[in-house]
mmCIF file of C-alpha atoms in Angstrom:
data_model
loop_
_atom_site.group_PDB
_atom_site.id
_atom_site.type_symbol
_atom_site.label_atom_id
_atom_site.label_comp_id
_atom_site.label_asym_id
_atom_site.label_seq_id
_atom_site.Cartn_x
_atom_site.Cartn_y
_atom_site.Cartn_z
ATOM 1 C CA MET N 1 -8.504 8.340 -24.126
ATOM 2 C CA ASP N 2 -5.986 10.892 -22.749
ATOM 3 C CA ASP N 3 -2.812 8.896 -22.408
ATOM 4 C CA ASP N 4 -1.360 11.640 -19.635
ATOM 5 C CA VAL N 5 -4.050 10.413 -16.913
ATOM 6 C CA ASP N 6 -2.783 12.222 -13.664
ATOM 7 C CA GLY N 7 0.519 13.383 -15.507
ATOM 8 C CA ILE N 8 1.444 9.419 -15.532
ATOM 9 C CA GLY N 9 2.054 9.664 -19.445
ATOM 10 C CA PRO N 10 1.559 6.854 -21.799
ATOM 11 C CA ASP N 11 4.020 4.390 -20.141
ATOM 12 C CA GLY N 12 1.726 4.269 -17.022
ATOM 13 C CA ALA N 13 -0.250 1.297 -16.400
ATOM 14 C CA ASP N 14 -2.970 0.443 -14.091
ATOM 15 C CA VAL N 15 -2.538 -1.742 -10.876
ATOM 16 C CA ALA N 16 -5.440 -3.725 -9.500
ATOM 17 C CA LEU N 17 -5.759 -3.592 -5.783
ATOM 18 C CA THR N 18 -7.734 -5.958 -3.651
ATOM 19 C CA ARG N 19 -9.847 -4.943 -0.690
ATOM 20 C CA ALA N 20 -7.970 -6.380 2.849
ATOM 21 C CA PRO N 21 -10.369 -7.540 5.344
ATOM 22 C CA THR N 22 -7.550 -8.813 7.555
ATOM 23 C CA GLY N 23 -4.060 -8.154 8.451
ATOM 24 C CA THR N 24 -2.891 -11.304 6.935
ATOM 25 C CA ALA N 25 -4.440 -10.160 3.893
ATOM 26 C CA LEU N 26 -1.762 -7.456 3.418
ATOM 27 C CA TRP N 27 1.225 -10.041 3.663
ATOM 28 C CA PRO N 28 2.662 -9.616 0.225
ATOM 29 C CA ALA N 29 2.070 -5.733 0.398
ATOM 30 C CA ILE N 30 4.077 -5.895 3.664
ATOM 31 C CA GLU N 31 6.851 -8.120 2.322
ATOM 32 C CA ALA N 32 7.279 -5.865 -1.151
ATOM 33 C CA ALA N 33 7.219 -2.645 1.303
ATOM 34 C CA GLN N 34 10.599 -3.536 2.321
ATOM 35 C CA TYR N 35 11.572 -2.570 -0.933
ATOM 36 C CA ALA N 36 9.457 0.250 -1.814
ATOM 37 C CA ARG N 37 6.067 1.403 -1.509
ATOM 38 C CA MET N 38 3.269 3.934 -2.613
ATOM 39 C CA VAL N 39 0.490 4.948 -0.907
ATOM 40 C CA ASP N 40 -2.926 6.779 -2.001
ATOM 41 C CA PHE N 41 -5.750 7.829 0.137
ATOM 42 C CA GLU N 42 -8.410 10.478 -0.169
ATOM 43 C CA PRO N 43 -8.411 13.569 1.682
ATOM 44 C CA PRO N 44 -9.603 12.829 4.998
ATOM 45 C CA ARG N 45 -12.805 14.179 5.903
ATOM 46 C CA SER N 46 -12.812 14.378 9.622
ATOM 47 C CA GLY N 47 -9.853 14.514 12.507
ATOM 48 C CA GLU N 48 -11.094 10.992 13.255
ATOM 49 C CA GLU N 49 -10.395 10.177 9.705
ATOM 50 C CA ARG N 50 -6.992 11.333 9.645
ATOM 51 C CA ALA N 51 -6.059 9.589 12.986
ATOM 52 C CA ALA N 52 -7.073 6.502 11.780
ATOM 53 C CA VAL N 53 -5.410 6.737 8.528
ATOM 54 C CA ASP N 54 -2.236 7.904 9.973
ATOM 55 C CA ALA N 55 -2.457 5.018 12.849
ATOM 56 C CA PHE N 56 -2.969 2.399 9.708
ATOM 57 C CA LEU N 57 0.066 3.939 7.702
ATOM 58 C CA ASP N 58 2.344 3.932 10.735
ATOM 59 C CA ALA N 59 1.238 0.601 11.644
ATOM 60 C CA PHE N 60 1.951 -1.039 8.060
ATOM 61 C CA GLY N 61 5.214 0.767 8.265
ATOM 62 C CA ARG N 62 6.356 -0.261 11.029
ATOM 63 C CA CYS N 63 5.310 -3.801 9.710
ATOM 64 C CA ALA N 64 7.320 -3.480 6.871
ATOM 65 C CA GLU N 65 10.350 -2.113 8.559
ATOM 66 C CA ASP N 66 10.552 -5.152 11.204
ATOM 67 C CA TRP N 67 9.279 -7.951 9.302
ATOM 68 C CA GLU N 68 12.536 -9.559 8.589
ATOM 69 C CA ALA N 69 13.215 -9.341 12.329
ATOM 70 C CA VAL N 70 10.356 -10.979 13.525
ATOM 71 C CA PRO N 71 10.656 -14.486 13.788
ATOM 72 C CA ASP N 72 7.798 -16.421 11.909
ATOM 73 C CA GLN N 73 5.738 -17.602 14.967
ATOM 74 C CA ASN N 74 5.376 -13.852 15.982
ATOM 75 C CA LYS N 75 4.089 -12.426 13.049
ATOM 76 C CA THR N 76 0.772 -13.395 14.069
ATOM 77 C CA ALA N 77 1.041 -10.374 16.722
ATOM 78 C CA LEU N 78 1.722 -7.996 13.749
ATOM 79 C CA PHE N 79 -1.374 -9.115 11.557
ATOM 80 C CA THR N 80 -3.544 -8.860 14.783
ATOM 81 C CA ALA N 81 -2.716 -5.453 14.925
ATOM 82 C CA LEU N 82 -3.416 -4.538 11.554
ATOM 83 C CA ASP N 83 -6.789 -6.401 11.918
ATOM 84 C CA GLY N 84 -7.303 -3.679 14.720
ATOM 85 C CA HIS N 85 -6.493 -0.572 12.398
ATOM 86 C CA LEU N 86 -8.417 -2.063 9.536
ATOM 87 C CA SER N 87 -11.562 -2.567 11.815
ATOM 88 C CA ALA N 88 -11.160 1.042 13.124
ATOM 89 C CA LEU N 89 -10.998 2.466 9.516
ATOM 90 C CA ALA N 90 -14.297 0.017 8.464
ATOM 91 C CA ARG N 91 -16.061 1.619 11.539
ATOM 92 C CA ILE N 92 -15.639 5.109 9.669
ATOM 93 C CA GLY N 93 -16.511 3.668 6.554
ATOM 94 C CA LEU N 94 -12.378 3.478 5.045
ATOM 95 C CA HIS N 95 -11.217 0.315 3.354
ATOM 96 C CA VAL N 96 -7.605 -0.518 2.530
ATOM 97 C CA HIS N 97 -6.611 -2.107 -0.747
ATOM 98 C CA ALA N 98 -3.014 -3.252 -1.341
ATOM 99 C CA GLY N 99 -1.444 -5.089 -4.025
ATOM 100 C CA THR N 100 2.004 -5.800 -5.293
ATOM 101 C CA THR N 101 3.700 -4.583 -8.662
ATOM 102 C CA GLN N 102 7.357 -4.772 -9.843
ATOM 103 C CA ARG N 103 8.599 -0.991 -11.145
ATOM 104 C CA ASP N 104 11.958 -0.123 -12.580
ATOM 105 C CA PHE N 105 13.669 2.878 -10.452
ATOM 106 C CA ASP N 106 15.594 5.292 -12.258
ATOM 107 C CA LEU N 107 18.931 5.820 -9.907
ATOM 108 C CA ASP N 108 22.388 7.658 -10.765
ATOM 109 C CA ASP N 109 23.949 5.005 -11.532
ATOM 110 C CA GLY N 110 21.393 3.213 -13.885
ATOM 111 C CA SER N 111 18.120 1.605 -12.896
ATOM 112 C CA VAL N 112 17.079 -1.170 -10.793
ATOM 113 C CA ALA N 113 13.930 -3.338 -10.905
ATOM 114 C CA LEU N 114 12.014 -3.741 -7.575
ATOM 115 C CA PRO N 115 8.973 -4.660 -5.975
ATOM 116 C CA VAL N 116 6.465 -2.297 -4.913
ATOM 117 C CA ALA N 117 3.785 -2.376 -2.302
ATOM 118 C CA VAL N 118 0.814 -0.192 -3.570
ATOM 119 C CA VAL N 119 -1.777 0.643 -0.353
ATOM 120 C CA ARG N 120 -5.035 2.485 -1.091
ATOM 121 C CA VAL N 121 -7.347 3.804 1.834
ATOM 122 C CA GLY N 122 -10.471 5.154 0.978
ATOM 123 C CA HIS N 123 -14.075 4.965 0.835
ATOM 124 C CA ASP N 124 -14.630 2.741 -1.795
ATOM 125 C CA ALA N 125 -15.557 -0.935 -0.577
ATOM 126 C CA ASP N 126 -15.316 -2.553 -3.920
ATOM 127 C CA ASP N 127 -13.321 -5.788 -3.837
ATOM 128 C CA VAL N 128 -11.057 -4.473 -6.496
ATOM 129 C CA VAL N 129 -9.847 -1.239 -7.464
ATOM 130 C CA HIS N 130 -7.183 -0.052 -9.632
ATOM 131 C CA VAL N 131 -4.966 2.488 -9.413
ATOM 132 C CA ARG N 132 -2.628 4.057 -12.349
ATOM 133 C CA MET N 133 1.052 4.439 -11.859
ATOM 134 C CA PRO N 134 4.389 4.744 -14.399
ATOM 135 C CA HIS N 135 6.788 1.876 -15.329
ATOM 136 C CA THR N 136 9.717 3.935 -14.268
ATOM 137 C CA LEU N 137 9.846 5.629 -10.811
ATOM 138 C CA GLN N 138 12.525 7.967 -9.751
ATOM 139 C CA GLY N 139 14.423 5.923 -7.069
ATOM 140 C CA MET N 140 17.084 7.916 -4.527
ATOM 141 C CA GLY N 141 20.611 7.286 -4.853
#
């Protein structure tokens, strides 16, 4: 097997992502996305797909950014909004897979280990998919 799959190199590793049938299934990814996130999606086949993917990713990003400010009793509304986006994606044959991992980020003044949300949007309806990503990522700062 070639160790340089997709330019990741021999230090890359597979990350298992599970299909998210509901917004609550994204809870761990939302929490990790507050620190870092990696998003992978298939090129849209239509304008409808592009719009649905963009709307989901925008909603997911807003959830991550607002997560700590939203009282626990109000988080249900965030999950309900994500449910609507997941349903809209499913109606056009797209599915969201998500997971979390921890990666080292190289920074100007050293490195830091942070949780990373990994989200994939595509036509694959399997319960679990794998994406390959490096152990160390380039950070900003």
